[in-house]
Short mmCIF file of C-alpha atoms in Angstrom, two decimals:
data_model
loop_
_atom_site.label_atom_id
_atom_site.label_comp_id
_atom_site.label_asym_id
_atom_site.label_seq_id
_atom_site.Cartn_x
_atom_site.Cartn_y
_atom_site.Cartn_z
CA UNK A 1 109.01 130.10 62.36
CA UNK A 2 112.27 132.07 63.32
CA UNK A 3 113.75 128.35 64.49
CA UNK A 4 117.53 129.41 64.46
CA UNK A 5 119.24 126.10 64.68
CA UNK A 6 122.58 125.31 63.67
CA UNK A 7 122.64 122.83 59.87
CA UNK A 8 124.73 120.77 61.46
CA UNK A 9 123.03 119.41 64.14
CA UNK A 10 120.10 119.25 62.19
CA UNK A 11 120.23 115.35 62.64
CA UNK A 12 120.12 115.67 66.19
CA UNK A 13 117.34 117.46 65.43
CA UNK A 14 115.16 115.26 63.84
CA UNK A 15 114.86 112.87 66.59
CA UNK A 16 114.90 116.24 69.50
CA UNK A 17 111.65 116.67 71.79
CA UNK A 18 111.38 119.60 69.92
CA UNK A 19 110.16 117.79 66.93
CA UNK A 20 108.28 115.50 68.40
CA UNK A 21 106.54 118.81 70.12
CA UNK A 22 106.41 120.09 66.23
CA UNK A 23 104.20 117.25 65.36
CA UNK A 24 102.25 116.13 68.83
CA UNK A 25 100.59 120.25 68.94
CA UNK A 26 100.13 121.92 64.91
CA UNK A 27 96.80 122.51 65.14
CA UNK A 28 95.70 126.19 65.59
CA UNK A 29 94.42 126.72 68.34
CA UNK A 30 91.11 128.88 68.75
CA UNK A 31 90.53 132.39 70.15
CA UNK A 32 90.77 133.28 73.51
CA UNK A 33 90.07 135.61 76.11
CA UNK A 34 92.12 137.29 79.03
CA UNK A 35 90.08 137.88 81.51
CA UNK A 36 91.75 141.52 83.45
CA UNK A 37 90.04 142.58 86.57
CA UNK A 38 91.20 146.19 88.05
CA UNK A 39 90.64 147.86 91.40
CA UNK A 40 93.00 150.86 92.72
CA UNK A 41 93.44 150.16 96.02
CA UNK A 42 95.44 146.99 95.18
CA UNK A 43 98.35 148.58 95.46
CA UNK A 44 99.04 151.20 97.55
CA UNK A 45 103.12 152.47 97.47
CA UNK A 46 104.24 148.84 96.79
CA UNK A 47 102.35 147.63 98.93
CA UNK A 48 99.23 144.98 98.45
CA UNK A 49 96.26 145.17 99.77
CA UNK A 50 95.46 141.28 100.40
CA UNK A 51 91.95 142.09 100.56
CA UNK A 52 91.81 143.44 97.85
CA UNK A 53 93.18 141.01 94.96
CA UNK A 54 92.36 137.81 96.63
CA UNK A 55 88.69 138.99 95.74
CA UNK A 56 89.89 139.90 92.12
CA UNK A 57 91.16 136.13 92.58
CA UNK A 58 87.99 134.46 92.98
CA UNK A 59 85.92 136.86 90.97
CA UNK A 60 88.66 135.95 88.15
CA UNK A 61 88.79 131.93 88.74
CA UNK A 62 85.03 131.98 88.27
CA UNK A 63 85.20 133.56 85.09
CA UNK A 64 86.89 132.24 83.16
CA UNK A 65 85.54 128.74 84.30
CA UNK A 66 82.13 129.65 84.17
CA UNK A 67 81.04 128.36 87.33
CA UNK A 68 78.46 130.50 90.16
CA UNK A 69 81.40 130.39 92.92
CA UNK A 70 84.76 129.43 93.64
CA UNK A 71 84.83 126.17 94.92
CA UNK A 72 82.88 124.73 92.12
CA UNK A 73 85.66 127.49 90.12
CA UNK A 74 88.45 125.43 91.16
CA UNK A 75 86.59 122.57 90.93
CA UNK A 76 85.70 122.66 87.57
CA UNK A 77 90.17 122.29 87.38
CA UNK A 78 91.22 120.26 89.97
CA UNK A 79 90.33 117.37 91.69
CA UNK A 80 91.20 116.58 95.48
CA UNK A 81 92.86 114.14 94.29
CA UNK A 82 95.35 115.91 92.57
CA UNK A 83 98.40 117.05 93.63
CA UNK A 84 98.11 120.84 93.56
CA UNK A 85 101.46 122.67 92.24
CA UNK A 86 101.19 126.45 92.34
CA UNK A 87 104.34 127.64 90.34
CA UNK A 88 105.38 131.80 92.16
CA UNK A 89 107.72 133.82 90.20
CA UNK A 90 109.62 134.99 93.65
CA UNK A 91 112.85 136.61 92.05
CA UNK A 92 111.29 139.32 92.27
CA UNK A 93 111.29 139.25 96.69
CA UNK A 94 108.93 140.96 99.04
CA UNK A 95 107.31 143.04 95.95
CA UNK A 96 107.60 141.83 92.86
CA UNK A 97 107.53 138.79 93.24
CA UNK A 98 104.25 136.90 93.29
CA UNK A 99 101.77 138.43 95.46
CA UNK A 100 100.74 136.87 98.63
CA UNK A 101 97.04 137.26 98.00
CA UNK A 102 97.05 136.44 95.04
CA UNK A 103 98.64 133.19 96.32
CA UNK A 104 96.47 133.17 98.85
CA UNK A 105 93.42 133.25 96.82
CA UNK A 106 94.01 130.62 94.58
CA UNK A 107 95.15 128.44 98.58
CA UNK A 108 91.94 129.29 99.31
CA UNK A 109 90.04 128.15 96.78
CA UNK A 110 91.55 125.23 95.87
CA UNK A 111 90.73 123.74 100.07
CA UNK A 112 87.72 125.30 99.23
CA UNK A 113 87.65 122.82 96.29
CA UNK A 114 88.75 119.66 97.86
CA UNK A 115 92.24 119.94 98.15
CA UNK A 116 94.10 119.27 100.91
CA UNK A 117 96.49 122.06 101.98
CA UNK A 118 98.81 118.89 102.57
CA UNK A 119 98.49 118.30 98.17
CA UNK A 120 99.57 121.95 97.41
CA UNK A 121 103.48 122.52 96.91
CA UNK A 122 103.93 126.49 96.15
CA UNK A 123 107.77 126.77 94.20
CA UNK A 124 109.92 128.28 92.50
CA UNK A 125 113.84 127.54 91.95
CA UNK A 126 115.54 129.22 95.20
CA UNK A 127 114.91 129.13 97.85
CA UNK A 128 116.46 132.51 98.82
CA UNK A 129 113.66 134.26 96.57
CA UNK A 130 110.78 132.61 98.11
CA UNK A 131 112.03 133.91 101.93
CA UNK A 132 112.25 137.24 100.24
CA UNK A 133 108.48 137.23 98.86
CA UNK A 134 107.28 135.78 101.99
CA UNK A 135 106.41 132.25 100.96
CA UNK A 136 107.49 129.88 104.11
CA UNK A 137 106.12 126.52 105.26
CA UNK A 138 103.60 126.81 107.97
CA UNK A 139 103.12 122.80 110.10
CA UNK A 140 100.12 121.68 108.89
CA UNK A 141 99.54 123.50 105.63
CA UNK A 142 100.49 123.82 102.13
CA UNK A 143 104.34 122.91 101.20
CA UNK A 144 107.32 125.79 100.40
CA UNK A 145 109.53 124.06 98.39
CA UNK A 146 112.23 125.05 95.91
CA UNK A 147 114.46 122.99 93.56
CA UNK A 148 117.59 121.81 95.06
CA UNK A 149 121.19 121.84 93.09
CA UNK A 150 121.73 119.27 91.53
CA UNK A 151 119.17 116.23 93.31
CA UNK A 152 117.15 118.28 92.17
CA UNK A 153 116.36 117.51 89.37
CA UNK A 154 115.06 114.19 87.88
CA UNK A 155 117.86 112.22 85.58
CA UNK A 156 115.24 110.63 83.60
CA UNK A 157 113.66 113.69 82.59
CA UNK A 158 115.56 114.76 80.21
CA UNK A 159 115.17 118.09 77.47
CA UNK A 160 117.02 118.43 75.03
CA UNK A 161 118.19 121.74 71.97
CA UNK A 162 120.02 122.73 69.50
CA UNK A 163 121.82 125.26 71.77
CA UNK A 164 124.33 124.34 74.30
CA UNK A 165 124.98 125.71 77.52
CA UNK A 166 127.99 125.60 79.48
CA UNK A 167 127.59 123.33 82.70
CA UNK A 168 127.87 124.93 85.98
CA UNK A 169 127.68 124.45 89.77
CA UNK A 170 123.71 122.69 90.14
CA UNK A 171 122.78 121.53 87.26
CA UNK A 172 122.35 118.20 87.38
CA UNK A 173 125.27 116.44 85.92
CA UNK A 174 127.81 119.24 86.33
CA UNK A 175 129.94 116.83 88.39
CA UNK A 176 129.97 113.72 86.06
CA UNK A 177 131.75 116.00 83.79
CA UNK A 178 134.91 116.69 86.02
CA UNK A 179 137.83 114.10 84.35
CA UNK A 180 138.71 113.74 88.47
CA UNK A 181 137.70 114.83 91.63
CA UNK A 182 138.49 118.37 92.73
CA UNK A 183 140.02 118.43 88.81
CA UNK A 184 137.58 120.84 86.64
CA UNK A 185 137.96 119.68 82.61
CA UNK A 186 138.05 121.89 80.14
CA UNK A 187 135.02 124.04 78.73
CA UNK A 188 134.08 122.08 76.33
CA UNK A 189 134.12 119.30 78.18
CA UNK A 190 131.14 121.55 79.87
CA UNK A 191 129.00 121.66 77.47
CA UNK A 192 126.11 120.00 76.84
CA UNK A 193 123.01 120.57 74.95
CA UNK A 194 120.16 118.61 77.33
CA UNK A 195 118.51 119.51 80.38
CA UNK A 196 116.66 118.35 82.91
CA UNK A 197 113.26 118.96 84.31
CA UNK A 198 112.76 119.27 88.21
CA UNK A 199 111.41 116.44 90.68
CA UNK A 200 108.44 119.09 91.54
CA UNK A 201 107.59 119.08 88.57
CA UNK A 202 108.54 115.40 87.53
CA UNK A 203 107.59 113.52 89.78
CA UNK A 204 104.94 115.73 92.27
CA UNK A 205 102.39 118.07 91.08
CA UNK A 206 99.48 115.82 88.83
CA UNK A 207 97.99 120.30 88.50
CA UNK A 208 99.97 123.40 88.12
CA UNK A 209 98.26 126.85 88.75
CA UNK A 210 101.14 129.37 86.90
CA UNK A 211 101.31 132.54 88.73
CA UNK A 212 103.57 134.68 86.82
CA UNK A 213 104.63 138.64 87.34
CA UNK A 214 104.24 140.97 84.20
CA UNK A 215 108.19 141.54 83.27
CA UNK A 216 110.23 141.42 80.46
CA UNK A 217 113.57 139.70 80.91
CA UNK A 218 116.23 141.56 79.08
CA UNK A 219 117.19 138.02 76.89
CA UNK A 220 114.44 136.80 75.52
CA UNK A 221 112.00 139.72 75.45
CA UNK A 222 108.42 138.70 77.99
CA UNK A 223 109.19 137.05 81.69
CA UNK A 224 105.62 135.65 81.18
CA UNK A 225 103.60 132.72 81.92
CA UNK A 226 105.74 129.71 79.16
CA UNK A 227 109.07 131.31 80.64
CA UNK A 228 107.67 130.88 84.24
CA UNK A 229 107.02 127.86 84.01
CA UNK A 230 109.86 126.70 81.35
CA UNK A 231 113.48 128.12 82.43
CA UNK A 232 113.20 128.18 85.92
CA UNK A 233 112.05 123.95 86.24
CA UNK A 234 115.42 123.40 84.39
CA UNK A 235 118.90 123.12 84.92
CA UNK A 236 121.11 123.70 82.33
CA UNK A 237 119.20 127.03 82.10
CA UNK A 238 121.03 130.00 80.84
CA UNK A 239 121.00 129.01 77.32
CA UNK A 240 117.38 129.10 77.15
CA UNK A 241 117.63 133.38 78.40
CA UNK A 242 119.42 134.07 75.20
CA UNK A 243 117.92 135.05 71.81
CA UNK A 244 118.88 131.99 70.12
CA UNK A 245 118.06 129.93 73.28
CA UNK A 246 115.02 131.39 73.89
CA UNK A 247 113.53 130.12 70.78
CA UNK A 248 113.17 126.68 72.64
CA UNK A 249 110.90 127.61 75.21
CA UNK A 250 107.88 126.96 72.99
CA UNK A 251 108.94 123.35 73.14
CA UNK A 252 109.86 122.94 76.76
CA UNK A 253 106.20 124.54 78.01
CA UNK A 254 104.92 121.72 74.91
CA UNK A 255 106.37 119.04 76.40
CA UNK A 256 104.61 115.67 78.04
CA UNK A 257 105.54 117.66 81.88
CA UNK A 258 104.31 120.59 81.02
CA UNK A 259 101.64 121.17 78.83
CA UNK A 260 98.87 118.80 80.18
CA UNK A 261 99.02 120.10 83.72
CA UNK A 262 98.25 123.60 83.81
CA UNK A 263 95.37 124.56 84.37
CA UNK A 264 95.23 127.92 84.63
CA UNK A 265 97.66 131.27 83.77
CA UNK A 266 97.34 134.35 86.98
CA UNK A 267 99.62 136.35 85.49
CA UNK A 268 100.21 139.29 88.51
CA UNK A 269 100.01 142.60 87.12
CA UNK A 270 99.93 144.08 90.74
CA UNK A 271 103.18 145.36 89.58
CA UNK A 272 104.95 145.93 86.07
CA UNK A 273 107.96 146.19 84.44
CA UNK A 274 109.11 147.08 81.40
CA UNK A 275 113.19 147.15 81.23
CA UNK A 276 115.50 145.27 83.30
CA UNK A 277 113.50 142.35 84.67
CA UNK A 278 113.53 139.15 85.74
CA UNK A 279 114.72 140.89 88.79
CA UNK A 280 112.73 143.84 90.50
CA UNK A 281 113.99 146.91 88.69
CA UNK A 282 112.01 150.13 90.17
CA UNK A 283 113.37 152.47 87.48
CA UNK A 284 110.86 150.00 85.73
CA UNK A 285 108.66 149.17 87.92
CA UNK A 286 105.19 150.91 88.52
CA UNK A 287 101.85 150.03 89.82
CA UNK A 288 99.76 148.12 87.23
CA UNK A 289 96.88 146.90 89.67
CA UNK A 290 96.03 144.25 87.70
CA UNK A 291 95.74 141.01 87.57
CA UNK A 292 95.08 139.07 84.00
CA UNK A 293 94.14 135.48 83.99
CA UNK A 294 93.21 132.20 81.33
CA UNK A 295 93.50 129.31 80.49
CA UNK A 296 95.26 130.11 77.04
CA UNK A 297 99.09 131.25 78.66
CA UNK A 298 99.96 131.78 74.43
CA UNK A 299 97.55 135.33 74.32
CA UNK A 300 98.42 136.19 78.76
CA UNK A 301 102.23 137.07 77.32
CA UNK A 302 100.35 138.24 74.30
CA UNK A 303 99.30 140.75 76.02
CA UNK A 304 101.81 141.44 78.08
CA UNK A 305 103.68 141.86 75.11
CA UNK A 306 102.13 144.89 73.37
CA UNK A 307 101.52 146.68 77.70
CA UNK A 308 106.07 146.69 78.11
CA UNK A 309 106.21 147.17 74.37
CA UNK A 310 103.92 149.38 74.04
CA UNK A 311 105.81 151.38 77.70
CA UNK A 312 109.09 150.70 75.74
CA UNK A 313 108.25 153.62 73.29
CA UNK A 314 106.79 155.92 75.81
CA UNK A 315 110.29 155.40 77.65
CA UNK A 316 112.69 155.52 73.80
CA UNK A 317 113.89 151.96 74.55
CA UNK A 318 115.00 149.71 72.67
CA UNK A 319 111.69 147.68 71.43
CA UNK A 320 111.87 143.82 71.99
CA UNK A 321 110.03 142.48 69.73
CA UNK A 322 112.47 140.33 68.14
CA UNK A 323 113.66 139.14 71.67
CA UNK A 324 109.64 138.25 71.81
CA UNK A 325 109.34 135.92 68.62
CA UNK A 326 109.64 132.92 69.89
CA UNK A 327 105.97 134.02 70.97
CA UNK A 328 104.64 134.16 67.65
CA UNK A 329 105.83 130.11 67.83
CA UNK A 330 104.57 128.80 70.47
CA UNK A 331 100.80 129.66 67.88
CA UNK A 332 102.35 128.16 65.25
CA UNK A 333 102.42 125.41 67.41
CA UNK A 334 99.64 125.56 68.48
CA UNK A 335 100.14 126.12 72.70
CA UNK A 336 97.44 129.52 72.06
CA UNK A 337 97.44 132.49 70.48
CA UNK A 338 99.18 135.35 70.28
CA UNK A 339 97.55 137.04 67.65
CA UNK A 340 95.49 140.31 68.15
CA UNK A 341 93.05 139.44 66.52
CA UNK A 342 92.43 135.89 68.10
CA UNK A 343 92.63 137.49 71.15
CA UNK A 344 89.36 139.21 74.11
CA UNK A 345 89.87 141.50 76.74
CA UNK A 346 87.30 141.53 78.73
CA UNK A 347 86.87 142.48 82.69
CA UNK A 348 85.81 141.56 85.08
CA UNK A 349 84.36 143.71 88.14
CA UNK A 350 86.60 143.84 91.31
CA UNK A 351 83.53 144.43 93.92
#
């Protein structure tokens, strides 16, 4: 495994969630299928045709679940008693956030399966990002939730990792690290190896549909399925977006607050970006007109990784293989498949 740990904290690691995750998810996963759908008319000059993207999602969910219609497909994933969270990636705003048609298809499918709108939450970390991406709460409809700075994290749901991070305003324990009111403590006093999961993830949802976008990440290679459901849902998160800290992303995903709840990943590749991510950078973004779906988030990320590497090579940009080594760690932990030989790509008609 590529796990750059510090020798001085080996004893700490033995008692951390990292060690527990290794023990609990060591079994090699079976081969995976990543389903994808493409339509040349779904994007025109960065504008989404929502009727087409909804249809693409419906076809994909039927294919993944092998059910005869969308209602039964979603019913095989969730129950009316579930509180279902849809984790979008809103940081790209109107054009590069998780597209509305994709999310609306998920919501429509959940409602058809018997899940009440009041039991559906669309969320991401930042309220301004959600609004820019077009996600706003409507009376009688699903909830739209951001993570409130400091108060939006569950202090009973910690995650410890060996790489230290500097606490800033908005982190759950930042104020407690001040020596007195109005006086900030020294930088060393602000360092922490602990993060806390967001309340929405730890308390409010029982099932999750993960909707990342297809993009690179400057610090950790790929900002896909595993990234989207982990990094934005923790405080003291900046340490996980660097090469050394990214090795903790599989451990975060393996946590009981995430892995057992995620029932489906739908990657939005209507637009794809191969450099400058995860924020929208139109210099490296293009209409890819593709949506992926799988129950294996690692396989989806592996597929995105290989596409991004191909595009970066064609553009003569530095490869991201070194930054993305944590994806192969995820396979070793049993979270899914990274090896290309263990992944089947199956196209689903959008018609």
